[in-house]
JSON list of C-alpha atoms in Angstrom, two decimals:
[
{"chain": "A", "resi": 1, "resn": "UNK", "atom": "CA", "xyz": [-8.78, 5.25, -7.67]},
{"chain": "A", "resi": 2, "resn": "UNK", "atom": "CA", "xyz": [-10.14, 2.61, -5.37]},
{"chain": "A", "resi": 3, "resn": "UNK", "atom": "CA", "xyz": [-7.69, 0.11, -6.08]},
{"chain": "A", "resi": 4, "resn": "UNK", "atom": "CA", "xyz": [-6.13, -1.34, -9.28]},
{"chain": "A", "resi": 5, "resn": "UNK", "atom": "CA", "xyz": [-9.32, -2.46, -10.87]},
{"chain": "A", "resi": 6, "resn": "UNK", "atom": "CA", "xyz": [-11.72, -0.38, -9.70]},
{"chain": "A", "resi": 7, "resn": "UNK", "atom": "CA", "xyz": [-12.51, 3.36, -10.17]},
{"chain": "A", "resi": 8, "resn": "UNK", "atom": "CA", "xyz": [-14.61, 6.52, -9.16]},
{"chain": "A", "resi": 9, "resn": "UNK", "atom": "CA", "xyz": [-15.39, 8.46, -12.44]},
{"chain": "A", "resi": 10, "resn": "UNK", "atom": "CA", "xyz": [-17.81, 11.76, -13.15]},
{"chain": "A", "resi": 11, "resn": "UNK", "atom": "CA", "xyz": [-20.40, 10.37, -15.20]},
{"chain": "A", "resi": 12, "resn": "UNK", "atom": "CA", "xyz": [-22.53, 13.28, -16.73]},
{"chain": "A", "resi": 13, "resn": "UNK", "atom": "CA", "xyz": [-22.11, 15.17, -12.76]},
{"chain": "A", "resi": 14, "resn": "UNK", "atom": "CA", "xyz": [-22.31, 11.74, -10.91]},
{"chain": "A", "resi": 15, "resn": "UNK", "atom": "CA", "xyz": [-19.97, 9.81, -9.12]},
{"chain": "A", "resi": 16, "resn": "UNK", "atom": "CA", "xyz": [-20.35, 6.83, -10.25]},
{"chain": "A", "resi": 17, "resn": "UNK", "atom": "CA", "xyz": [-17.84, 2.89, -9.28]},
{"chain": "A", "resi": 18, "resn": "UNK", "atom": "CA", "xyz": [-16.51, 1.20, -12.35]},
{"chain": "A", "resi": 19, "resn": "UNK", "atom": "CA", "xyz": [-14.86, -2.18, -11.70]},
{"chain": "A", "resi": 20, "resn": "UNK", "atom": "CA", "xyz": [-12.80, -2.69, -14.94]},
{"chain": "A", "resi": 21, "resn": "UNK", "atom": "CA", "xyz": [-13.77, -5.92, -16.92]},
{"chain": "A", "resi": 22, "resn": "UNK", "atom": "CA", "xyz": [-11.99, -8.78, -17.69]},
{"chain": "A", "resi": 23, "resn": "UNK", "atom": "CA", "xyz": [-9.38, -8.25, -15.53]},
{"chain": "A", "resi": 24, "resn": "UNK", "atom": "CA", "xyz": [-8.69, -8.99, -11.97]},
{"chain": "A", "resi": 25, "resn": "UNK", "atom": "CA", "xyz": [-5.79, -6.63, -10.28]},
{"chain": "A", "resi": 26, "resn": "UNK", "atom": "CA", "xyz": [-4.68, -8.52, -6.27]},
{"chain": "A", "resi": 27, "resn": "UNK", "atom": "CA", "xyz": [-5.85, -6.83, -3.10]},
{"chain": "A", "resi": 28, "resn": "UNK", "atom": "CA", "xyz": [-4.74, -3.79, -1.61]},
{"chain": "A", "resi": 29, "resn": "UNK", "atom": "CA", "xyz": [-3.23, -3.31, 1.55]},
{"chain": "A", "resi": 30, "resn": "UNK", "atom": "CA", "xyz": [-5.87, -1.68, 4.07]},
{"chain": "A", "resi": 31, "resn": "UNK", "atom": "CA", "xyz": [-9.06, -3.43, 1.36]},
{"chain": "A", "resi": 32, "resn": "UNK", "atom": "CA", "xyz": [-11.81, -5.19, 2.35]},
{"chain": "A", "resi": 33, "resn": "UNK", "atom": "CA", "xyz": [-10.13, -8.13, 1.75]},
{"chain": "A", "resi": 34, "resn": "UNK", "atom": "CA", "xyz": [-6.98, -9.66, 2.75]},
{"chain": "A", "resi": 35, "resn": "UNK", "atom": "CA", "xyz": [-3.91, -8.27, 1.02]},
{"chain": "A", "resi": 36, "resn": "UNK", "atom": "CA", "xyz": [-2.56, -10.15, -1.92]},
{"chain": "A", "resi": 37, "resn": "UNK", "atom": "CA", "xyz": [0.84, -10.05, -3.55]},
{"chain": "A", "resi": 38, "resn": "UNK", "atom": "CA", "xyz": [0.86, -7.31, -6.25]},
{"chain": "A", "resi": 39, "resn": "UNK", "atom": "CA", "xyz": [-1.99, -5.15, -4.81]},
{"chain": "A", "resi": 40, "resn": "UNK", "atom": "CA", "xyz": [-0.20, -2.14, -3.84]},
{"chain": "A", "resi": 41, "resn": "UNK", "atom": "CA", "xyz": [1.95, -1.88, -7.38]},
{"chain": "A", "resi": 42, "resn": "UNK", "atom": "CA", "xyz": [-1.16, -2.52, -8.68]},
{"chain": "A", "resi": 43, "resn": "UNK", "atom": "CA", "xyz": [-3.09, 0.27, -7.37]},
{"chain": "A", "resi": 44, "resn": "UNK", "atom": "CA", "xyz": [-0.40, 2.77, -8.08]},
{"chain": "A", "resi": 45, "resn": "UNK", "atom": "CA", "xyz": [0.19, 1.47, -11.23]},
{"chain": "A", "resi": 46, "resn": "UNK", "atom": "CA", "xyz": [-3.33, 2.04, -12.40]},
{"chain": "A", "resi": 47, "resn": "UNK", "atom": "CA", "xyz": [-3.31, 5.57, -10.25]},
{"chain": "A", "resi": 48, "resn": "UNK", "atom": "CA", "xyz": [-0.52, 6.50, -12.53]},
{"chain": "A", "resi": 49, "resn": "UNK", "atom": "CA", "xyz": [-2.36, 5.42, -15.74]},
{"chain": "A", "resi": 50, "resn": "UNK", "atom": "CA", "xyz": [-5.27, 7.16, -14.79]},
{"chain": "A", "resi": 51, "resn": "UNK", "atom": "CA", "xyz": [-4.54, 10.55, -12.31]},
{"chain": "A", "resi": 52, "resn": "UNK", "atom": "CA", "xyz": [-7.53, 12.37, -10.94]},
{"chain": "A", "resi": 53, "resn": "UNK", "atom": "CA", "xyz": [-8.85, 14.43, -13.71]},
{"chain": "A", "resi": 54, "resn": "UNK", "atom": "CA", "xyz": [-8.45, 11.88, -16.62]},
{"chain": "A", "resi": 55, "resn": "UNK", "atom": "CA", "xyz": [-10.59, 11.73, -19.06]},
{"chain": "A", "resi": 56, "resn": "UNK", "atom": "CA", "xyz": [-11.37, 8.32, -19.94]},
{"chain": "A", "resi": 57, "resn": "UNK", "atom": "CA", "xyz": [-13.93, 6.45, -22.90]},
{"chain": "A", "resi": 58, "resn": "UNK", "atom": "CA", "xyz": [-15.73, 3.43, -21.13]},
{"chain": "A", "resi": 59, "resn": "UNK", "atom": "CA", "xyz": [-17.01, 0.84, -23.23]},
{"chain": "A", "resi": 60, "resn": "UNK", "atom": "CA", "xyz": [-19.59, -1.94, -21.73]},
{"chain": "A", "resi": 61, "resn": "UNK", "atom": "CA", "xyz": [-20.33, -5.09, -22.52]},
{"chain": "A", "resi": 62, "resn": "UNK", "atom": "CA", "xyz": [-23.26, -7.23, -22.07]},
{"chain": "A", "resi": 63, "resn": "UNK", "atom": "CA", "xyz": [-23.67, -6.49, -18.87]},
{"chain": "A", "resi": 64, "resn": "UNK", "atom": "CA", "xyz": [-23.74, -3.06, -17.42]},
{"chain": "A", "resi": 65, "resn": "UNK", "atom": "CA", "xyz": [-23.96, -3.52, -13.48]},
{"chain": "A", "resi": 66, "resn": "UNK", "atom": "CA", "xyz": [-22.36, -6.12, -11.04]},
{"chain": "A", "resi": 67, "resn": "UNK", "atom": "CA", "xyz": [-24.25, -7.06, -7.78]},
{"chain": "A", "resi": 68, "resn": "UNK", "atom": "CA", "xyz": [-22.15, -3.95, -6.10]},
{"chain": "A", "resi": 69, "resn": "UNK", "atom": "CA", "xyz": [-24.19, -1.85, -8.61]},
{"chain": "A", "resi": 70, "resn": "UNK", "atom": "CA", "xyz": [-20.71, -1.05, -10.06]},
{"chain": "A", "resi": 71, "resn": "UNK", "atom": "CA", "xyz": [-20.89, 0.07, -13.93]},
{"chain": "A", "resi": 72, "resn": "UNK", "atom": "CA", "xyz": [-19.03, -2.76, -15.49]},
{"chain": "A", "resi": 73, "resn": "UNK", "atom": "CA", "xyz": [-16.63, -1.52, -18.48]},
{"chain": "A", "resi": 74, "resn": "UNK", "atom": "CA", "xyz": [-13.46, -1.85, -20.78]},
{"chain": "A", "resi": 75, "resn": "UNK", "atom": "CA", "xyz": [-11.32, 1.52, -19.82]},
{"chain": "A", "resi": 76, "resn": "UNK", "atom": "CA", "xyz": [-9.88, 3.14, -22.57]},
{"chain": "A", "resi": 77, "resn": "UNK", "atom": "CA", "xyz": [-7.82, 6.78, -21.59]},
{"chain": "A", "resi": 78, "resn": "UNK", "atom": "CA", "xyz": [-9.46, 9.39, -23.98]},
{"chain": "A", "resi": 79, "resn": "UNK", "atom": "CA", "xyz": [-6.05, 11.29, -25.23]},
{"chain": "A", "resi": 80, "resn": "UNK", "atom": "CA", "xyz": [-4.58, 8.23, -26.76]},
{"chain": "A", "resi": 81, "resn": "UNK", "atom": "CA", "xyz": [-6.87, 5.63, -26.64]},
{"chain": "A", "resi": 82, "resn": "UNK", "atom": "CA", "xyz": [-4.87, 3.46, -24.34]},
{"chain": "A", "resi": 83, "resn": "UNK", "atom": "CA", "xyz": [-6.63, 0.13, -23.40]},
{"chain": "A", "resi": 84, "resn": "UNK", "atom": "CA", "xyz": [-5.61, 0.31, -19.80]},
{"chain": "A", "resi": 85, "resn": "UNK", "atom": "CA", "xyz": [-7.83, -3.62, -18.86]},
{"chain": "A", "resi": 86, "resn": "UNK", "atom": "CA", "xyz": [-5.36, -4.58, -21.64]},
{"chain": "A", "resi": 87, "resn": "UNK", "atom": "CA", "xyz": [-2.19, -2.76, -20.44]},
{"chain": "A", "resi": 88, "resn": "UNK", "atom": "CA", "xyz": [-2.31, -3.62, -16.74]},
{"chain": "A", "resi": 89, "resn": "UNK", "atom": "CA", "xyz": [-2.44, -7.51, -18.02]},
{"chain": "A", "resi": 90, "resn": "UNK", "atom": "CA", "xyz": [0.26, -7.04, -20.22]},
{"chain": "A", "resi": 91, "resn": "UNK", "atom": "CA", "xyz": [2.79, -5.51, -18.10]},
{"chain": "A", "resi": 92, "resn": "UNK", "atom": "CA", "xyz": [2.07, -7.66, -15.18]},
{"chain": "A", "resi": 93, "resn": "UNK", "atom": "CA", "xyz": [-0.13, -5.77, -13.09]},
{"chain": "A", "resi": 94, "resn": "UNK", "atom": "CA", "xyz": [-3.53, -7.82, -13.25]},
{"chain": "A", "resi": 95, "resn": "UNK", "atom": "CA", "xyz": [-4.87, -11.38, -14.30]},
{"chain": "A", "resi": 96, "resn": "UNK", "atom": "CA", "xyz": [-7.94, -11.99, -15.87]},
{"chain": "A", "resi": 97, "resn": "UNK", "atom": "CA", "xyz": [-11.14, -13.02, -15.08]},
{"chain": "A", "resi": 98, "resn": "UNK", "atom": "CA", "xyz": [-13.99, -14.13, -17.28]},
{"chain": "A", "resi": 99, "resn": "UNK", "atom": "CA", "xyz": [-17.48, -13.68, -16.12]},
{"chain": "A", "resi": 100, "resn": "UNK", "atom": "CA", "xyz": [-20.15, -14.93, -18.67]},
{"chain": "A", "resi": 101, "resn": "UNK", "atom": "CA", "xyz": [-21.37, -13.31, -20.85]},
{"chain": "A", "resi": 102, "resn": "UNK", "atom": "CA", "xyz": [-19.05, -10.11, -20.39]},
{"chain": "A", "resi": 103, "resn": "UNK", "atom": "CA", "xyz": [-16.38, -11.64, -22.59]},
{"chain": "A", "resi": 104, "resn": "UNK", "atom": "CA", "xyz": [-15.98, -9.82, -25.53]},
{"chain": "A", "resi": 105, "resn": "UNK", "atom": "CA", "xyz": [-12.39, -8.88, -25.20]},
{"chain": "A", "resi": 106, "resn": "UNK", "atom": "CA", "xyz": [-11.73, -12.32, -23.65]},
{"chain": "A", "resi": 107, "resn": "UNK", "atom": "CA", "xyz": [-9.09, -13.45, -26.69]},
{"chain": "A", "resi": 108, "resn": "UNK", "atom": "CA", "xyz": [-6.87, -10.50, -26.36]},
{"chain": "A", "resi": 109, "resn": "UNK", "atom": "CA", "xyz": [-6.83, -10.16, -22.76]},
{"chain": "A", "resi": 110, "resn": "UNK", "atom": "CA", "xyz": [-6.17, -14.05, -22.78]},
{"chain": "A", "resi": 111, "resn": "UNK", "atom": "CA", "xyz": [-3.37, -12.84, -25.07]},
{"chain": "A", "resi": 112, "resn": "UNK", "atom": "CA", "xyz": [-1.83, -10.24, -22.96]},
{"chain": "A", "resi": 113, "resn": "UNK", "atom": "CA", "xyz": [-1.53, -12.68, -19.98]},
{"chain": "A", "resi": 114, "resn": "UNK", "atom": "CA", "xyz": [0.24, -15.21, -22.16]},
{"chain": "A", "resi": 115, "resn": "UNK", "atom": "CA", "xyz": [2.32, -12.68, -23.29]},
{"chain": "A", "resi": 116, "resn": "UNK", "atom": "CA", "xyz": [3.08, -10.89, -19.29]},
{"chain": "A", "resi": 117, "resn": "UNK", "atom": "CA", "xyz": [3.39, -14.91, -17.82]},
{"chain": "A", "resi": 118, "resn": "UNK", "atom": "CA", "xyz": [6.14, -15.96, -20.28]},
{"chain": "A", "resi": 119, "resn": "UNK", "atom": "CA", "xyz": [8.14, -12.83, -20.37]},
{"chain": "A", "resi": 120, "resn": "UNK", "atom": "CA", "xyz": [7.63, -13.28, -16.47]},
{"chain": "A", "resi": 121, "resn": "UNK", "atom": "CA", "xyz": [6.59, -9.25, -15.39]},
{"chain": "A", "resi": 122, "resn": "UNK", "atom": "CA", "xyz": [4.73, -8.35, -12.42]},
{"chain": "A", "resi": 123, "resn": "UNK", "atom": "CA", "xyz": [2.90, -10.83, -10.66]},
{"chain": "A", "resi": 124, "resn": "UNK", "atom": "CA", "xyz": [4.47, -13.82, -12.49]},
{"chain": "A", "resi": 125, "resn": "UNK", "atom": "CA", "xyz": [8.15, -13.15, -11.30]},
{"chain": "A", "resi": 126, "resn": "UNK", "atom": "CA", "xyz": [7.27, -11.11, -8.18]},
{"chain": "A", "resi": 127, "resn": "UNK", "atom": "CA", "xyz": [4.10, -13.65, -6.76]},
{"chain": "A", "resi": 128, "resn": "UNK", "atom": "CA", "xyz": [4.58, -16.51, -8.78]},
{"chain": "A", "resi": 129, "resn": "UNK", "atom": "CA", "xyz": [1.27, -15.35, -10.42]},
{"chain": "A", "resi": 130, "resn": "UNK", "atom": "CA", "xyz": [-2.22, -13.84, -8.98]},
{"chain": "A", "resi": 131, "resn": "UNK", "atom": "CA", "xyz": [-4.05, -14.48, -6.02]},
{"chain": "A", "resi": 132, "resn": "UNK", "atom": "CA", "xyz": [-1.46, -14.84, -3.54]},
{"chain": "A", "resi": 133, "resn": "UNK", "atom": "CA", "xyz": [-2.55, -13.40, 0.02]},
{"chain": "A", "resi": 134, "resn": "UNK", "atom": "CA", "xyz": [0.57, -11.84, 1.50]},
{"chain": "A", "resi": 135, "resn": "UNK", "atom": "CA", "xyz": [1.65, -13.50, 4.55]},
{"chain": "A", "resi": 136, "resn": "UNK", "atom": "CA", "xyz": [0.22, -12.14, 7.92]},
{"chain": "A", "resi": 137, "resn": "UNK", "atom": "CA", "xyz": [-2.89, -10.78, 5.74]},
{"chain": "A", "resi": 138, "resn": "UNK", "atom": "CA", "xyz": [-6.44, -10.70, 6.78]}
]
């Protein structure tokens, strides 16, 4: 796990970065960028989802590769078929973010963050939503 959105997988004996899409999880602590509120429950949250060893189904979109050459995909776990993009929107964990023309789970995503805002989890009671650099951050 490299933080909540993005992940090392073994794809066919490679290592290979997928940044999760539709979604956007806050910073880490000790990230390239500065911390956000949210980014360390975040992480761990998705580190819990997914522990080392997981097998998970990956499913792109019309894109396959950001500019970071990361494989850009919809994470599903492969035992139950948990949407985990979905799941860390819905209970708070992550926002979402829209980049054109990756959007095919846009509606339910959209959905889930309607849903996690109103019933106020995560980052909506605990940050007053996403994006918010913790204080002393850079």
């Amino acid at each position: 796990m490299i933080d909540g959105d993005t992940m090392d997988v073994d794809l066919g004996g490679r290592r290979t970065t997928v940044r999760f899409l539709g979604i956007d999880t806050p910073e880490k602590t000790g990230g390239y960028l500065p911390a956000e509120c949210g980014g360390d429950a975040a992480t761990r949250r998705t580190a819990e989802l997914l522990p080392p060893g997981t097998a998970v189904l990956l499913q792109r979109d019309a894109e396959l590769y950001d500019r970071y050459d990361r494989l850009l995909a919809y994470v599903y776990r492969a035992d139950d078929g948990l949407f985990v993009n979905r799941y860390l929107v819905l209970d708070g964990y992550a926002g979402t973010m829209h980049f054109e023309p990756n959007t095919e789970h846009q509606a339910v995503l959209d959905e889930a963050q309607a849903d996690a805002r109103a019933a106020g989890r995560g980052i909506w009671a605990d940050c007053g939503g996403p994006n918010r650099q913790l204080e002393g951050a850079h």
